XYZ file of C-alpha atoms in Angstrom:
575
model
C -23.429 29.438 0.019
C -22.337 33.051 0.860
C -22.000 33.000 4.521
C -20.748 29.709 6.066
C -18.776 26.907 4.297
C -21.683 24.198 4.910
C -22.654 22.033 2.139
C -25.979 20.625 0.889
C -25.567 17.357 -1.084
C -27.894 15.786 -3.447
C -29.540 12.668 -1.862
C -32.070 11.772 -5.059
C -31.341 8.215 -5.142
C -29.734 5.296 -3.349
C -26.225 4.011 -4.173
C -26.196 0.963 -6.096
C -22.596 0.006 -5.312
C -22.030 -3.253 -2.880
C -20.036 -2.300 0.100
C -17.315 -4.906 0.432
C -16.647 -6.751 3.652
C -13.962 -5.613 5.937
C -10.591 -7.149 4.949
C -7.571 -8.203 7.185
C -5.403 -5.472 8.115
C -2.261 -5.003 6.627
C 1.042 -4.784 8.724
C 1.430 -1.571 10.712
C 4.978 -0.682 9.577
C 5.435 0.060 5.806
C 4.520 3.666 6.123
C 5.358 7.156 7.194
C 2.889 9.698 8.049
C 2.753 13.472 7.100
C 5.328 13.086 4.159
C 4.031 15.994 1.687
C 5.429 14.950 -1.869
C 6.610 18.693 -2.353
C 8.346 20.937 -0.197
C 8.366 24.403 -1.893
C 5.193 26.222 -0.835
C 2.613 27.743 -3.425
C 0.949 30.826 -1.741
C -2.034 33.028 -2.503
C -4.596 29.977 -3.471
C -2.620 28.772 -6.398
C -2.517 25.049 -7.607
C -0.594 22.592 -5.702
C 1.700 20.093 -7.487
C 0.181 16.726 -8.171
C -0.129 14.572 -5.201
C 1.512 17.283 -3.117
C -0.782 16.485 -0.230
C -1.075 12.700 -0.349
C -3.403 12.482 2.805
C -6.112 14.677 1.211
C -9.326 12.951 0.178
C -12.634 13.925 -1.374
C -15.881 13.143 -0.032
C -18.621 12.466 -2.624
C -22.568 11.883 -1.628
C -24.169 9.868 -4.399
C -22.759 11.608 -7.343
C -22.158 15.077 -5.796
C -18.766 16.248 -4.438
C -19.400 18.005 -1.169
C -16.501 18.068 1.167
C -12.562 17.307 1.780
C -11.324 14.982 4.329
C -7.828 13.807 5.554
C -6.420 10.295 5.807
C -5.267 9.466 9.430
C -4.502 5.884 9.137
C -5.216 2.565 7.151
C -8.914 2.663 7.846
C -10.100 5.966 8.622
C -10.425 9.609 7.470
C -11.307 12.546 9.355
C -13.504 15.565 8.233
C -15.965 17.917 9.657
C -19.182 16.802 11.465
C -21.358 19.149 9.416
C -20.215 17.471 6.340
C -21.836 14.302 7.122
C -24.334 14.801 9.927
C -27.837 13.996 8.643
C -26.762 12.175 5.695
C -26.676 8.357 5.099
C -23.358 6.916 5.547
C -23.953 4.155 2.768
C -24.353 6.987 -0.061
C -20.794 8.277 0.661
C -17.779 7.636 -1.437
C -14.020 8.562 -0.769
C -11.432 9.126 -3.326
C -7.829 9.292 -2.934
C -4.673 10.322 -4.922
C -6.343 12.769 -6.917
C -5.324 16.120 -8.264
C -7.582 17.102 -11.129
C -11.194 15.976 -9.997
C -12.419 16.754 -13.595
C -10.187 14.559 -15.392
C -12.613 11.702 -16.252
C -9.885 9.429 -17.906
C -8.216 8.411 -14.823
C -10.157 6.566 -11.952
C -9.005 7.529 -8.402
C -8.785 4.930 -5.615
C -12.352 4.879 -4.115
C -13.637 3.426 -0.747
C -16.991 3.348 0.610
C -17.907 3.903 4.229
C -18.901 1.365 6.627
C -19.540 3.751 9.649
C -19.852 7.210 10.554
C -18.530 8.538 14.005
C -19.963 12.076 14.546
C -18.981 14.309 17.353
C -21.492 16.306 19.415
C -22.000 18.956 16.864
C -24.755 21.366 16.606
C -25.183 24.241 14.142
C -26.211 26.404 17.117
C -22.642 27.094 18.486
C -20.452 25.138 15.690
C -18.536 23.211 18.257
C -17.096 19.858 17.978
C -17.217 20.069 13.956
C -15.306 16.671 13.560
C -16.283 13.246 12.392
C -14.422 10.067 11.515
C -15.536 7.808 8.498
C -14.529 4.237 8.716
C -13.441 2.828 5.317
C -14.829 -0.277 3.915
C -11.174 -1.729 3.188
C -7.725 -0.679 4.336
C -6.078 1.806 2.182
C -2.929 0.613 0.339
C -0.035 3.168 0.875
C 1.688 4.533 -2.149
C 3.545 7.599 -3.435
C 0.239 9.361 -4.118
C -1.791 8.154 -0.743
C -0.285 8.441 2.523
C -1.652 9.424 6.000
C -0.986 12.844 7.694
C 0.215 12.790 11.289
C -1.936 13.594 14.279
C -0.287 16.347 16.440
C 1.695 14.893 19.200
C 1.144 17.880 21.826
C -2.376 18.465 22.919
C -1.393 21.701 24.411
C 0.295 23.290 21.589
C -1.717 26.304 20.299
C 0.281 26.894 17.006
C -0.107 30.570 17.047
C 2.122 32.418 14.696
C 2.843 28.893 12.874
C 2.525 29.205 9.009
C -0.060 26.350 8.008
C -1.384 25.323 4.631
C -4.811 24.494 3.696
C -5.633 22.543 0.604
C -9.159 21.592 -1.099
C -11.079 21.809 -4.468
C -13.531 24.354 -3.079
C -14.830 27.507 -4.634
C -12.117 30.268 -5.712
C -14.484 33.180 -4.290
C -17.719 33.411 -2.728
C -19.507 33.298 -6.120
C -17.138 31.285 -7.867
C -17.262 27.654 -9.237
C -15.364 25.097 -7.428
C -11.903 24.334 -8.678
C -10.970 21.324 -11.066
C -7.589 21.078 -9.608
C -6.412 21.064 -6.011
C -5.535 24.321 -4.553
C -3.456 25.350 -1.544
C -2.755 28.486 0.308
C -0.576 29.406 3.285
C -2.206 30.932 6.235
C -0.731 32.136 9.785
C -2.281 30.703 12.763
C -3.902 33.471 14.899
C -4.347 33.212 18.606
C -7.959 32.916 19.807
C -7.568 36.324 21.403
C -6.536 37.724 18.246
C -9.621 36.001 16.557
C -11.986 37.408 19.086
C -10.788 40.778 18.212
C -11.893 40.542 14.589
C -15.272 41.014 13.514
C -16.613 38.059 14.809
C -18.804 37.768 17.848
C -16.405 36.974 20.719
C -18.571 34.235 22.092
C -18.381 32.405 18.538
C -14.672 31.621 18.858
C -14.409 28.668 21.543
C -11.223 27.026 22.947
C -11.960 24.027 20.424
C -11.621 26.210 17.438
C -8.503 27.674 15.594
C -8.405 30.733 13.350
C -6.250 31.009 10.471
C -5.731 33.750 7.950
C -5.144 37.390 7.283
C -8.074 39.363 8.719
C -6.761 42.789 7.667
C -6.405 41.969 3.905
C -8.224 38.973 3.692
C -6.223 37.887 0.403
C -6.325 34.074 1.390
C -8.885 31.888 2.838
C -10.636 28.630 2.397
C -14.159 28.641 0.873
C -17.332 26.602 0.401
C -16.232 23.147 -0.907
C -13.243 23.054 1.258
C -15.087 22.006 4.336
C -13.817 19.185 6.308
C -10.317 19.368 4.570
C -6.968 19.589 6.095
C -5.129 22.857 7.765
C -1.386 21.155 8.124
C 1.814 22.315 9.411
C 5.285 21.188 9.380
C 6.919 19.832 12.409
C 10.585 19.790 13.379
C 10.834 16.197 11.772
C 9.663 17.835 8.548
C 6.714 15.692 8.645
C 3.110 17.331 8.376
C 0.775 17.462 11.231
C -3.043 17.837 10.896
C -3.682 20.815 13.241
C -7.032 21.945 11.784
C -10.185 20.962 10.075
C -11.917 23.367 7.944
C -15.215 24.308 9.796
C -16.564 27.695 9.191
C -16.255 31.301 8.506
C -18.466 34.297 7.293
C -18.107 34.459 3.536
C -14.820 33.627 1.998
C -11.715 36.023 2.393
C -13.819 38.700 3.721
C -11.905 41.363 5.676
C -12.133 40.895 9.449
C -13.327 37.503 9.013
C -10.566 34.812 9.029
C -11.301 31.202 8.608
C -12.211 29.072 11.509
C -11.174 25.861 11.875
C -11.536 22.593 14.382
C -8.782 22.497 16.569
C -7.695 18.837 16.100
C -5.465 18.571 19.066
C -8.405 19.175 21.356
C -9.826 15.790 20.245
C -6.893 13.590 20.136
C -8.042 11.149 22.569
C -11.567 10.893 20.913
C -9.816 10.316 17.686
C -7.824 7.613 18.999
C -10.417 6.010 21.134
C -12.677 5.690 17.863
C -9.966 4.243 15.770
C -8.390 1.507 17.724
C -9.201 -1.052 15.258
C -7.072 0.906 12.715
C -3.343 0.766 11.980
C -1.306 3.929 12.485
C 1.981 4.540 11.134
C 4.505 3.723 13.594
C 5.911 7.442 13.507
C 2.802 8.644 15.106
C 2.991 6.898 18.237
C 6.064 4.896 18.529
C 8.738 5.818 21.181
C 12.060 4.218 21.677
C 10.802 1.735 24.531
C 8.259 0.324 21.921
C 10.916 0.173 19.209
C 13.079 -1.914 21.686
C 10.090 -4.199 22.284
C 9.200 -4.651 18.744
C 12.783 -5.205 17.439
C 13.411 -7.819 20.272
C 10.118 -9.332 19.325
C 11.482 -9.583 15.775
C 14.771 -10.950 16.722
C 16.900 -7.927 15.745
C 20.145 -8.663 17.782
C 21.355 -5.453 16.305
C 19.336 -2.933 18.020
C 20.257 -4.324 21.429
C 23.878 -4.073 20.615
C 23.690 -0.726 18.912
C 26.721 1.667 19.907
C 25.407 4.797 21.700
C 26.162 8.003 20.330
C 29.575 9.501 21.266
C 29.331 12.521 23.570
C 31.279 14.962 21.338
C 32.327 15.048 17.584
C 35.991 15.029 18.683
C 36.012 11.934 20.585
C 39.034 9.891 19.771
C 38.219 6.919 17.526
C 38.204 3.539 19.204
C 41.572 1.959 18.852
C 39.941 -1.482 18.419
C 39.076 -0.479 15.154
C 42.147 0.314 13.212
C 42.139 1.924 9.631
C 44.316 -0.653 8.186
C 42.611 -0.812 4.778
C 42.587 0.705 1.301
C 39.126 1.730 -0.451
C 38.228 1.394 -3.942
C 40.071 -1.665 -4.850
C 38.378 -3.625 -7.398
C 39.057 -7.274 -7.283
C 38.979 -7.697 -11.303
C 40.694 -5.404 -13.453
C 39.071 -6.152 -16.732
C 35.702 -4.457 -17.874
C 32.196 -6.534 -18.517
C 30.093 -4.139 -20.515
C 26.485 -4.251 -21.671
C 25.047 -5.581 -18.534
C 27.027 -8.714 -18.157
C 27.457 -10.576 -14.881
C 30.245 -9.481 -12.785
C 32.889 -11.716 -11.451
C 32.118 -12.814 -7.773
C 33.110 -9.563 -5.338
C 34.471 -7.999 -8.212
C 33.017 -4.715 -6.719
C 33.500 -5.404 -3.076
C 31.641 -2.234 -1.945
C 28.164 -2.883 -3.433
C 25.674 -3.630 -0.793
C 22.100 -4.929 -1.121
C 19.237 -3.273 0.843
C 16.048 -5.370 1.980
C 12.924 -4.122 3.783
C 10.941 -6.812 5.638
C 13.177 -9.249 3.981
C 12.407 -7.928 0.497
C 15.234 -6.789 -1.790
C 14.536 -3.262 -3.148
C 17.567 -0.947 -3.442
C 21.437 -0.988 -3.603
C 23.987 0.975 -1.636
C 27.677 1.104 -1.251
C 30.297 0.724 1.710
C 32.131 4.153 2.215
C 33.660 3.151 5.760
C 33.668 0.751 8.257
C 30.363 1.872 9.566
C 28.520 3.509 6.845
C 26.713 2.692 3.545
C 25.693 5.345 1.232
C 22.339 5.075 -0.747
C 19.697 7.149 -2.512
C 17.225 9.053 -0.194
C 14.286 7.696 -2.291
C 15.447 4.289 -1.151
C 14.775 5.152 2.568
C 12.407 8.144 2.859
C 9.165 7.206 4.660
C 10.695 3.708 5.685
C 11.443 2.605 9.021
C 15.111 2.416 9.475
C 15.015 -0.536 12.041
C 13.514 -2.589 9.148
C 16.086 -2.183 6.650
C 18.728 -5.013 6.364
C 22.181 -4.461 4.745
C 23.962 -7.340 3.188
C 27.471 -7.281 2.247
C 29.855 -9.426 0.021
C 27.175 -11.028 -2.241
C 27.200 -11.989 -5.726
C 24.228 -14.498 -6.069
C 21.362 -13.145 -3.958
C 19.319 -16.040 -4.695
C 21.824 -18.601 -3.433
C 20.118 -19.539 -0.049
C 22.817 -21.938 0.990
C 25.293 -19.025 1.212
C 24.712 -16.410 4.367
C 26.241 -13.272 3.467
C 27.424 -10.813 5.909
C 24.411 -8.971 7.443
C 24.015 -5.505 9.303
C 21.075 -3.770 10.397
C 20.427 -0.062 10.344
C 20.370 2.098 13.530
C 20.303 5.342 11.842
C 19.217 6.879 8.752
C 20.665 10.354 7.678
C 18.839 11.685 4.599
C 19.089 14.574 2.597
C 16.516 17.266 1.981
C 15.065 15.043 -0.728
C 11.607 15.401 -2.560
C 9.954 13.488 -4.947
C 8.982 16.504 -6.919
C 12.377 17.387 -8.428
C 14.390 14.435 -7.118
C 17.430 16.694 -6.020
C 19.456 15.875 -3.122
C 18.804 12.182 -3.665
C 21.272 10.926 -1.198
C 21.327 9.173 2.242
C 23.682 7.568 4.989
C 22.989 4.286 6.852
C 24.619 3.928 10.088
C 25.085 0.046 10.475
C 24.614 -1.745 13.747
C 28.135 -3.263 13.820
C 31.420 -2.239 12.278
C 32.445 -3.957 8.954
C 35.441 -5.959 9.026
C 37.484 -4.878 5.773
C 38.198 -8.335 3.692
C 38.690 -9.178 0.184
C 34.951 -9.496 -0.336
C 33.845 -6.419 1.637
C 35.863 -3.025 1.071
C 34.719 0.457 0.743
C 34.869 2.527 -2.408
C 36.802 5.780 -2.549
C 35.319 9.094 -2.378
C 36.472 11.815 -4.802
C 38.994 14.281 -3.822
C 38.321 17.163 -6.308
C 34.682 18.580 -6.024
C 35.124 20.498 -9.230
C 35.685 17.567 -11.372
C 32.822 17.053 -13.706
C 33.904 13.750 -15.276
C 32.509 14.555 -18.796
C 33.607 11.593 -21.213
C 34.848 9.233 -18.221
C 33.894 5.682 -18.673
C 32.139 4.590 -15.430
C 30.583 1.430 -14.273
C 26.988 0.958 -12.468
C 26.550 -2.269 -10.586
C 23.422 -3.822 -9.059
C 21.031 -6.669 -8.880
C 18.191 -4.532 -10.430
C 15.741 -5.632 -13.406
C 17.509 -6.542 -16.473
C 14.758 -4.505 -18.478
C 11.508 -2.656 -18.078
C 8.973 -4.813 -16.303
C 11.321 -7.708 -16.023
C 12.360 -9.458 -12.772
C 15.403 -8.522 -10.576
C 18.555 -10.299 -11.477
C 19.843 -13.158 -8.990
C 23.324 -12.215 -10.023
C 25.077 -8.859 -9.469
C 25.193 -7.323 -12.926
C 27.596 -4.212 -14.151
C 27.229 -2.069 -17.134
C 29.884 0.376 -18.478
C 28.440 3.767 -19.237
C 30.028 7.043 -20.463
C 29.500 10.276 -18.387
C 27.856 12.995 -20.310
C 27.949 16.513 -19.602
C 24.796 18.271 -18.093
C 24.552 20.306 -21.052
C 24.373 17.208 -23.141
C 21.840 15.587 -20.875
C 19.654 18.776 -21.256
C 19.538 18.379 -24.760
C 18.112 14.756 -24.537
C 14.409 14.410 -24.302
C 14.364 15.396 -20.661
C 13.156 18.681 -19.798
C 15.981 21.111 -18.983
C 14.506 21.810 -15.502
C 14.590 18.334 -14.567
C 18.572 17.996 -14.608
C 20.214 20.062 -11.621
C 23.783 20.819 -11.258
C 23.671 18.208 -8.279
C 22.972 15.307 -10.673
C 25.171 13.417 -13.235
C 23.937 11.658 -16.306
C 25.385 8.498 -17.843
C 24.496 6.265 -20.759
C 23.993 6.242 -24.454
C 21.020 8.559 -25.321
C 21.197 7.942 -28.898
C 20.556 4.205 -28.893
C 19.785 3.522 -25.201
C 20.026 -0.368 -24.457
C 22.678 0.023 -21.664
C 21.336 1.637 -18.133
C 20.536 0.875 -14.661
C 16.895 -0.229 -13.891
C 14.387 -0.581 -11.082
C 16.101 -2.175 -8.079
C 19.458 -0.631 -8.895
C 18.266 2.721 -7.122
C 20.914 3.665 -4.474
C 23.703 1.666 -6.003
C 27.080 2.886 -7.287
C 28.514 4.467 -10.249
C 32.073 4.378 -10.191
C 35.185 4.856 -12.189
C 38.757 3.938 -12.205
C 41.429 6.460 -11.296
C 45.207 6.311 -12.309
C 46.163 4.417 -9.340
C 43.901 1.589 -10.468
C 41.474 2.033 -7.662
C 37.763 3.254 -7.791
C 36.080 6.215 -6.773
C 32.570 6.969 -6.383
C 30.943 9.478 -8.923
C 27.315 8.896 -8.732
C 24.480 7.378 -6.873
C 21.879 5.652 -9.277
C 18.866 7.956 -8.709
C 16.210 8.293 -11.278
C 15.482 8.013 -15.143
C 12.430 7.667 -17.393
C 12.214 3.820 -18.226
C 15.213 1.672 -18.580
C 17.764 2.004 -21.517
C 15.167 4.166 -23.564
C 16.880 6.049 -26.216
C 16.761 9.781 -25.503
C 16.737 9.031 -21.591
C 20.069 8.368 -20.126
C 20.323 7.312 -16.415
C 20.523 10.137 -13.979
C 22.707 9.949 -10.723
C 23.225 12.026 -7.560
C 26.555 13.810 -8.168
C 28.669 12.794 -5.254
C 31.161 15.456 -5.397
C 28.547 17.971 -4.559
C 27.788 16.171 -1.377
C 31.585 15.303 -0.228
C 31.345 17.492 2.974
C 28.115 16.332 3.778
C 28.799 12.477 3.565
C 32.117 13.099 5.653
C 30.508 14.975 8.285
C 27.567 12.862 8.804
C 29.825 9.585 8.459
C 32.436 10.934 10.672
C 31.801 8.322 13.449
C 33.247 5.547 10.898
C 36.793 4.919 9.894
C 37.641 5.977 6.339
C 40.313 4.030 4.632
C 43.333 5.982 3.385
C 42.987 6.854 -0.337
C-alpha cells in the first residue's frame, strides 16, 4: 500500500497442519538475549549478514508473508497489533533463523501459534500497536536463533540514539519485497521533533517513537517491515528492542519519518502476558537473584567470592606468594599425531564445563585466571561455568580433580562474523595452589615474533575426528606454525585470516589438527630454557584435519597487554 505500512493477507483456505501440544519448558539459563551476530553496521538499507539479527522472525498467514516479529523469550514473539488483528490465529506460521526467504532449498525453523494477545489497538488513532503470539512449542536457541532484550528502563526516550531496523519489506513504495533480510540505521527523534514534521501533531502519541531522516528521507522501513524490530545497542553491547515497526505515510517520504510502537511503554503488559515463558536471565536477573540461584544450586564459590579491590595499585595479598615457575612441562618428549599425553604432562591445560557438560578447554596463566576463547563464553552465564584443573582422564569418576567456579568473564570484542578477537579471561572463585599437576603456562615476551616454522603443541579432550566423540584422555598433537601468507594461500579466503590470528597444521595432507571440544585450549611451544610459552588459543577451522584447512588460533602476542592488564589481580609466575 502506498500510504501506511499495513498488510492485507490472503485467508482463502484453512491451514492443514496440526498444532502440536505445548511441551515442557526448557531450563531458563542457557541463553543470552540481544546478541547480534555481527557488530559492523550496514547502513542505507543494504543487506545484513546472515543471521546478524537472530531474534527476527517472519509471520506467514496461510501461504503469504505479511509481517515481521521479534523473539523475546522461548515462547513468545512480539509484533504489531495491525499485523494480526482480525485474523485467525491458527492460520499463522512463524519462521526463525532465516536470511533469504526465497531460498526454498533450506527449511527454516517453523512454529505455529497457540494464542494471540492483541492490545487495545484501533485504526482510528493507531495507538497500542503491539501484540504477542504464543508459539506452539519452546524455541531452541542457537547461533541463528536467540531472543532480543527488552528495555530495562521504562523512562528512556532514546532520542538521538542510532537504532537499526530490519526486515524483508519493500525497497520502495512501489517496489517488490526483498528476498534477503535488509537493515538500515536510523536516528531516534524526540516526539517534539516528530510533531514538527509534516505529520498532524495529534497523530504522534507518547506511546509512539519516530526514527529516520525527515529532511532527506533516504532511509526508512516500508510495507512488509511492519511488526519487525527497531533495536539499539546498550552499554552491555546487547541489543534492546526499543520499537516495533508500526506506520508511516509512504516509505522514505521527506517530512514523514517512520513511526514505531515505543516498547518501554508496554513492559508491564508484555511481562504480565508472558509469565509462562522463560526469559534469558540477562533481562531480569540482578545480583540478589544470582546469589539465591547459586546458593540453591550449591555453588559455594559465589558465597566466598573475593570482592573487587579498591584500586588497581593495591598491594598483592602476602598470603599468596609468587613462588612458582610457569611453562614447566612435566615430560620433555613429544607425542605427535594426536596421541595420548602422559599424565599431567601439560599442567596448565584446563577443562570447561557448562551445566556439568564438557564443551571447551582453557589454560592457567596465573594463580587466579584461566585464558580461553571468547566464543567459549559469549552468551553463557559465567556462574554456570566450572573449571577443572590437573586432569588427565576426564571420564574417571573415581578421581575428583581440582575444581573452581567462575566469578567473572572478561571477553574481548569478539563476533561470530569474523572470529576476530577470540580471546577471553575467566576469573576463578579461589586462587590456584601451584603444584606439579597444576601450573601456569608462560606468556610470550616478544609481541613481534611470528613463530613461523616453529613446532608447537596443541592439547585437549576434543573430538578425535569430525562427528566423533570427545576423548576421555587428554590428547596432544604437534603442528608446525605457518606464516599468515602461507595460510592465506590455502583454501581459506584471504579475508578470513587476520593479523591477530595464527595458523598451524599440515595444509597439504591434513590429518593432524584440533577439533570440536578443543576450542579455547592452548597451542604452546618450547623455549630455549625448556619452558613452554603460549602462542595461540584454539579458535576455529573448517572441519577437522581436512587438507587445505589448517587450524586457526588466536595469536596471543597480539593481546599481551590486554591479558596482563585484565588478569592483574592474579599473581604471574616469574618467567
